[in-house]
mmCIF file of C-alpha atoms in Angstrom:
data_model
loop_
_atom_site.group_PDB
_atom_site.id
_atom_site.type_symbol
_atom_site.label_atom_id
_atom_site.label_comp_id
_atom_site.label_asym_id
_atom_site.label_seq_id
_atom_site.Cartn_x
_atom_site.Cartn_y
_atom_site.Cartn_z
ATOM 1 C CA MET Y 1 -144.082 -108.843 -117.668
ATOM 2 C CA ALA Y 2 -141.050 -107.601 -119.820
ATOM 3 C CA SER Y 3 -139.276 -107.973 -116.844
ATOM 4 C CA VAL Y 4 -139.326 -111.418 -116.271
ATOM 5 C CA SER Y 5 -138.990 -111.948 -120.003
ATOM 6 C CA ALA Y 6 -136.014 -109.896 -120.162
ATOM 7 C CA GLN Y 7 -134.750 -111.685 -116.828
ATOM 8 C CA ARG Y 8 -135.548 -115.483 -118.299
ATOM 9 C CA GLY Y 9 -133.588 -114.532 -120.810
ATOM 10 C CA ARG Y 10 -130.594 -113.164 -119.276
ATOM 11 C CA THR Y 11 -130.820 -116.309 -117.343
ATOM 12 C CA THR Y 12 -130.717 -118.431 -120.426
ATOM 13 C CA ARG Y 13 -127.912 -116.907 -121.839
ATOM 14 C CA GLN Y 14 -125.781 -117.125 -118.675
ATOM 15 C CA ARG Y 15 -126.773 -120.830 -119.002
ATOM 16 C CA LEU Y 16 -125.826 -121.422 -122.093
ATOM 17 C CA LEU Y 17 -122.114 -119.434 -121.215
ATOM 18 C CA ASP Y 18 -121.729 -121.484 -118.216
ATOM 19 C CA ALA Y 19 -122.154 -124.761 -120.467
ATOM 20 C CA ALA Y 20 -119.912 -123.319 -123.241
ATOM 21 C CA VAL Y 21 -116.816 -123.172 -120.457
ATOM 22 C CA PRO Y 22 -116.668 -126.499 -119.606
ATOM 23 C CA LEU Y 23 -117.469 -127.942 -122.910
ATOM 24 C CA ILE Y 24 -114.107 -126.453 -124.651
ATOM 25 C CA ASN Y 25 -112.004 -127.855 -121.606
ATOM 26 C CA GLU Y 26 -113.600 -131.594 -122.506
ATOM 27 C CA VAL Y 27 -113.962 -131.293 -126.794
ATOM 28 C CA GLY Y 28 -111.599 -128.299 -127.914
ATOM 29 C CA TRP Y 29 -113.002 -125.138 -129.316
ATOM 30 C CA GLY Y 30 -113.802 -126.522 -132.669
ATOM 31 C CA GLY Y 31 -115.563 -129.559 -131.435
ATOM 32 C CA VAL Y 32 -117.975 -127.565 -129.721
ATOM 33 C CA SER Y 33 -121.546 -127.786 -131.789
ATOM 34 C CA THR Y 34 -124.732 -126.204 -131.353
ATOM 35 C CA ARG Y 35 -126.015 -129.069 -130.318
ATOM 36 C CA LEU Y 36 -123.547 -129.887 -127.586
ATOM 37 C CA VAL Y 37 -124.376 -126.406 -125.949
ATOM 38 C CA ALA Y 38 -127.998 -126.866 -125.991
ATOM 39 C CA GLU Y 39 -127.867 -130.312 -124.659
ATOM 40 C CA ARG Y 40 -125.526 -129.176 -121.542
ATOM 41 C CA ALA Y 41 -127.658 -125.800 -120.894
ATOM 42 C CA GLY Y 42 -131.102 -127.914 -121.347
ATOM 43 C CA VAL Y 43 -132.454 -125.774 -124.068
ATOM 44 C CA ALA Y 44 -133.289 -126.466 -127.552
ATOM 45 C CA PRO Y 45 -130.718 -125.721 -129.992
ATOM 46 C CA GLY Y 46 -132.195 -123.042 -131.737
ATOM 47 C CA VAL Y 47 -132.080 -120.697 -128.299
ATOM 48 C CA VAL Y 48 -128.226 -120.716 -128.962
ATOM 49 C CA HIS Y 49 -128.696 -119.126 -131.763
ATOM 50 C CA TYR Y 50 -131.694 -116.229 -130.557
ATOM 51 C CA HIS Y 51 -128.864 -115.571 -127.754
ATOM 52 C CA PHE Y 52 -125.854 -115.295 -130.296
ATOM 53 C CA SER Y 53 -124.912 -114.873 -133.811
ATOM 54 C CA SER Y 54 -122.901 -117.991 -133.775
ATOM 55 C CA VAL Y 55 -121.324 -120.466 -131.324
ATOM 56 C CA THR Y 56 -117.732 -119.207 -131.910
ATOM 57 C CA GLY Y 57 -119.911 -115.807 -130.625
ATOM 58 C CA LEU Y 58 -121.066 -117.808 -127.661
ATOM 59 C CA LEU Y 59 -117.505 -119.263 -127.530
ATOM 60 C CA ILE Y 60 -115.754 -115.917 -127.410
ATOM 61 C CA GLU Y 61 -118.168 -114.032 -124.828
ATOM 62 C CA ALA Y 62 -117.804 -117.350 -122.575
ATOM 63 C CA GLY Y 63 -113.720 -117.483 -122.583
ATOM 64 C CA ILE Y 64 -113.219 -113.709 -122.035
ATOM 65 C CA GLY Y 65 -116.133 -113.546 -119.616
ATOM 66 C CA PHE Y 66 -114.472 -116.546 -117.732
ATOM 67 C CA THR Y 67 -110.720 -115.423 -118.345
ATOM 68 C CA SER Y 68 -111.042 -112.063 -117.201
ATOM 69 C CA VAL Y 69 -112.793 -113.379 -113.915
ATOM 70 C CA MET Y 70 -109.892 -115.242 -113.438
ATOM 71 C CA PHE Y 71 -107.305 -112.184 -114.080
ATOM 72 C CA GLU Y 72 -109.392 -109.956 -111.539
ATOM 73 C CA GLU Y 73 -109.030 -112.939 -109.239
ATOM 74 C CA PHE Y 74 -105.189 -113.521 -109.886
ATOM 75 C CA LEU Y 75 -104.116 -109.927 -109.876
ATOM 76 C CA LYS Y 76 -106.206 -109.183 -106.504
ATOM 77 C CA GLU Y 77 -104.186 -112.088 -104.671
ATOM 78 C CA LEU Y 78 -100.545 -110.570 -106.426
ATOM 79 C CA SER Y 79 -101.927 -107.061 -105.384
ATOM 80 C CA SER Y 80 -101.883 -108.874 -101.266
ATOM 81 C CA ARG Y 81 -97.991 -109.009 -101.782
ATOM 82 C CA PRO Y 82 -96.290 -106.704 -100.471
ATOM 83 C CA THR Y 83 -92.983 -107.124 -102.545
ATOM 84 C CA ILE Y 84 -92.366 -108.596 -105.841
ATOM 85 C CA GLY Y 85 -90.429 -111.765 -104.490
ATOM 86 C CA GLU Y 86 -93.033 -112.152 -102.507
ATOM 87 C CA GLY Y 87 -95.240 -111.979 -105.919
ATOM 88 C CA VAL Y 88 -93.169 -114.064 -107.911
ATOM 89 C CA ASP Y 89 -93.070 -117.122 -104.924
ATOM 90 C CA TRP Y 90 -96.882 -116.585 -104.793
ATOM 91 C CA MET Y 91 -97.159 -116.888 -108.795
ATOM 92 C CA LEU Y 92 -94.673 -120.236 -108.714
ATOM 93 C CA GLY Y 93 -97.016 -121.926 -105.787
ATOM 94 C CA GLU Y 94 -100.014 -121.506 -107.729
ATOM 95 C CA LEU Y 95 -98.773 -122.543 -110.656
ATOM 96 C CA SER Y 96 -97.325 -125.557 -108.832
ATOM 97 C CA ARG Y 97 -100.625 -126.311 -107.328
ATOM 98 C CA SER Y 98 -102.044 -126.579 -111.216
ATOM 99 C CA SER Y 99 -101.725 -129.785 -113.687
ATOM 100 C CA GLY Y 100 -101.546 -127.320 -116.455
ATOM 101 C CA THR Y 101 -104.150 -129.428 -117.993
ATOM 102 C CA ASP Y 102 -107.183 -128.347 -115.398
ATOM 103 C CA PRO Y 103 -110.303 -126.459 -116.453
ATOM 104 C CA ALA Y 104 -108.685 -123.253 -116.566
ATOM 105 C CA SER Y 105 -105.109 -123.785 -117.889
ATOM 106 C CA LEU Y 106 -106.828 -126.143 -121.070
ATOM 107 C CA LEU Y 107 -108.784 -123.148 -121.233
ATOM 108 C CA ILE Y 108 -106.453 -120.445 -122.021
ATOM 109 C CA VAL Y 109 -104.805 -122.970 -124.141
ATOM 110 C CA GLU Y 110 -107.465 -123.746 -126.599
ATOM 111 C CA MET Y 111 -108.240 -119.459 -126.848
ATOM 112 C CA TYR Y 112 -104.364 -118.526 -127.961
ATOM 113 C CA LEU Y 113 -105.213 -121.660 -130.308
ATOM 114 C CA ALA Y 114 -108.392 -120.380 -131.601
ATOM 115 C CA SER Y 115 -107.149 -116.919 -131.567
ATOM 116 C CA THR Y 116 -104.688 -117.533 -134.487
ATOM 117 C CA ARG Y 117 -107.686 -118.601 -136.727
ATOM 118 C CA GLN Y 118 -110.299 -116.161 -134.749
ATOM 119 C CA PRO Y 119 -109.811 -112.824 -135.691
ATOM 120 C CA GLU Y 120 -112.178 -111.379 -133.264
ATOM 121 C CA LEU Y 121 -110.826 -113.781 -130.335
ATOM 122 C CA ARG Y 122 -107.595 -112.666 -131.063
ATOM 123 C CA ALA Y 123 -108.389 -108.998 -130.453
ATOM 124 C CA ARG Y 124 -110.487 -109.551 -127.425
ATOM 125 C CA LEU Y 125 -108.129 -111.599 -125.780
ATOM 126 C CA ASN Y 126 -105.335 -108.934 -126.954
ATOM 127 C CA GLU Y 127 -106.983 -106.126 -125.466
ATOM 128 C CA LEU Y 128 -107.811 -108.257 -121.933
ATOM 129 C CA LEU Y 129 -104.373 -109.277 -121.812
ATOM 130 C CA ALA Y 130 -103.095 -105.702 -121.935
ATOM 131 C CA ARG Y 131 -104.973 -104.649 -119.444
ATOM 132 C CA PHE Y 132 -103.304 -107.544 -117.235
ATOM 133 C CA ARG Y 133 -100.182 -106.717 -118.300
ATOM 134 C CA ALA Y 134 -101.015 -102.875 -117.573
ATOM 135 C CA GLU Y 135 -102.209 -103.737 -113.937
ATOM 136 C CA MET Y 136 -99.117 -106.019 -113.541
ATOM 137 C CA ALA Y 137 -96.959 -103.125 -114.373
ATOM 138 C CA SER Y 138 -99.067 -100.738 -111.786
ATOM 139 C CA TRP Y 139 -97.832 -103.608 -109.216
ATOM 140 C CA LEU Y 140 -93.981 -103.670 -110.371
ATOM 141 C CA ARG Y 141 -93.828 -99.629 -110.132
ATOM 142 C CA GLU Y 142 -95.718 -99.626 -106.950
ATOM 143 C CA ARG Y 143 -93.444 -102.180 -105.433
ATOM 144 C CA GLY Y 144 -90.955 -99.549 -106.489
ATOM 145 C CA HIS Y 145 -89.637 -101.862 -109.374
ATOM 146 C CA PRO Y 146 -86.719 -99.226 -111.272
ATOM 147 C CA GLY Y 147 -86.877 -100.899 -114.611
ATOM 148 C CA ASP Y 148 -89.488 -100.555 -118.181
ATOM 149 C CA ALA Y 149 -92.518 -102.234 -115.722
ATOM 150 C CA MET Y 150 -94.309 -102.425 -118.779
ATOM 151 C CA ALA Y 151 -91.697 -104.306 -120.763
ATOM 152 C CA GLU Y 152 -91.040 -106.596 -117.454
ATOM 153 C CA ALA Y 153 -94.495 -107.337 -116.929
ATOM 154 C CA THR Y 154 -94.998 -108.811 -120.553
ATOM 155 C CA VAL Y 155 -92.158 -110.777 -119.799
ATOM 156 C CA LEU Y 156 -93.363 -111.985 -116.585
ATOM 157 C CA ALA Y 157 -96.969 -112.632 -118.062
ATOM 158 C CA ALA Y 158 -95.140 -114.580 -120.830
ATOM 159 C CA ALA Y 159 -93.078 -116.700 -118.278
ATOM 160 C CA VAL Y 160 -96.378 -117.854 -116.124
ATOM 161 C CA ASP Y 161 -98.148 -119.035 -119.385
ATOM 162 C CA GLY Y 162 -94.534 -120.727 -120.289
ATOM 163 C CA ILE Y 163 -94.861 -122.447 -116.829
ATOM 164 C CA MET Y 164 -97.918 -123.842 -117.291
ATOM 165 C CA LEU Y 165 -97.543 -124.948 -120.965
ATOM 166 C CA HIS Y 166 -93.964 -126.826 -119.263
ATOM 167 C CA HIS Y 167 -95.948 -127.946 -116.582
ATOM 168 C CA ALA Y 168 -98.698 -129.418 -118.065
ATOM 169 C CA LEU Y 169 -95.942 -131.719 -120.728
ATOM 170 C CA ASP Y 170 -93.935 -132.493 -117.476
ATOM 171 C CA PRO Y 171 -96.173 -132.859 -114.176
ATOM 172 C CA GLY Y 172 -92.583 -133.629 -112.505
ATOM 173 C CA LEU Y 173 -90.983 -130.165 -113.238
ATOM 174 C CA ASP Y 174 -90.299 -128.642 -109.577
ATOM 175 C CA LEU Y 175 -91.579 -125.317 -110.022
ATOM 176 C CA ALA Y 176 -88.993 -124.241 -106.685
ATOM 177 C CA THR Y 177 -85.882 -124.359 -108.779
ATOM 178 C CA LEU Y 178 -87.696 -121.793 -110.597
ATOM 179 C CA ALA Y 179 -88.211 -119.167 -108.227
ATOM 180 C CA GLY Y 180 -84.122 -118.469 -108.469
ATOM 181 C CA PRO Y 181 -83.964 -117.382 -112.146
ATOM 182 C CA LEU Y 182 -87.312 -115.898 -111.995
ATOM 183 C CA ARG Y 183 -87.105 -113.659 -108.883
ATOM 184 C CA ALA Y 184 -83.478 -112.488 -110.339
ATOM 185 C CA LEU Y 185 -85.003 -111.100 -113.538
ATOM 186 C CA PHE Y 186 -87.723 -108.872 -111.863
ATOM 187 C CA VAL Y 187 -86.384 -108.688 -107.883
ATOM 188 C CA ARG Y 188 -83.332 -106.536 -107.409
ATOM 189 C CA ALA Y 189 -83.952 -104.375 -103.725
ATOM 190 C CA ASP Y 190 -86.929 -105.719 -102.578
ATOM 191 C CA ALA Y 191 -86.396 -109.938 -102.009
#
């Protein structure tokens, strides 16, 4: 009987996490309330606080979980690119398919902003980004990049974030024109 109850609890917890991510995008990090999450998940408001110490705790878990999966998928796709140049071109292609106001982009922006006020989110997001940059650095090294792969992975990750923000503000921005300058930063002999 306990296993049925435990499974039901895990299912409810996941429903709350799944409800939180789109709400962050719809009303912003600070606009998500216990009532909104409970309504979206189809549970009583008290259930939110049974599973999470606070709405902020729920949002951190939901945002970090979603972003972790997104980063894993990004890195998996990136790792299938045999050269740095092809990887840079793929990243720009992915960014060009995004509006900058799509759910994933909005979530990242909301999390970055909220992390300036939420130390726990800042710490968790920093840990996630450190792993992401380390994986990108490994990818650069595996492709024979001769420079400081960790520093340059940080620049590349920041460039992706910045391009996403610029593209959101200027949807007409031709990302293909950025390939040359971005490739020049990272591509030496493998282009």
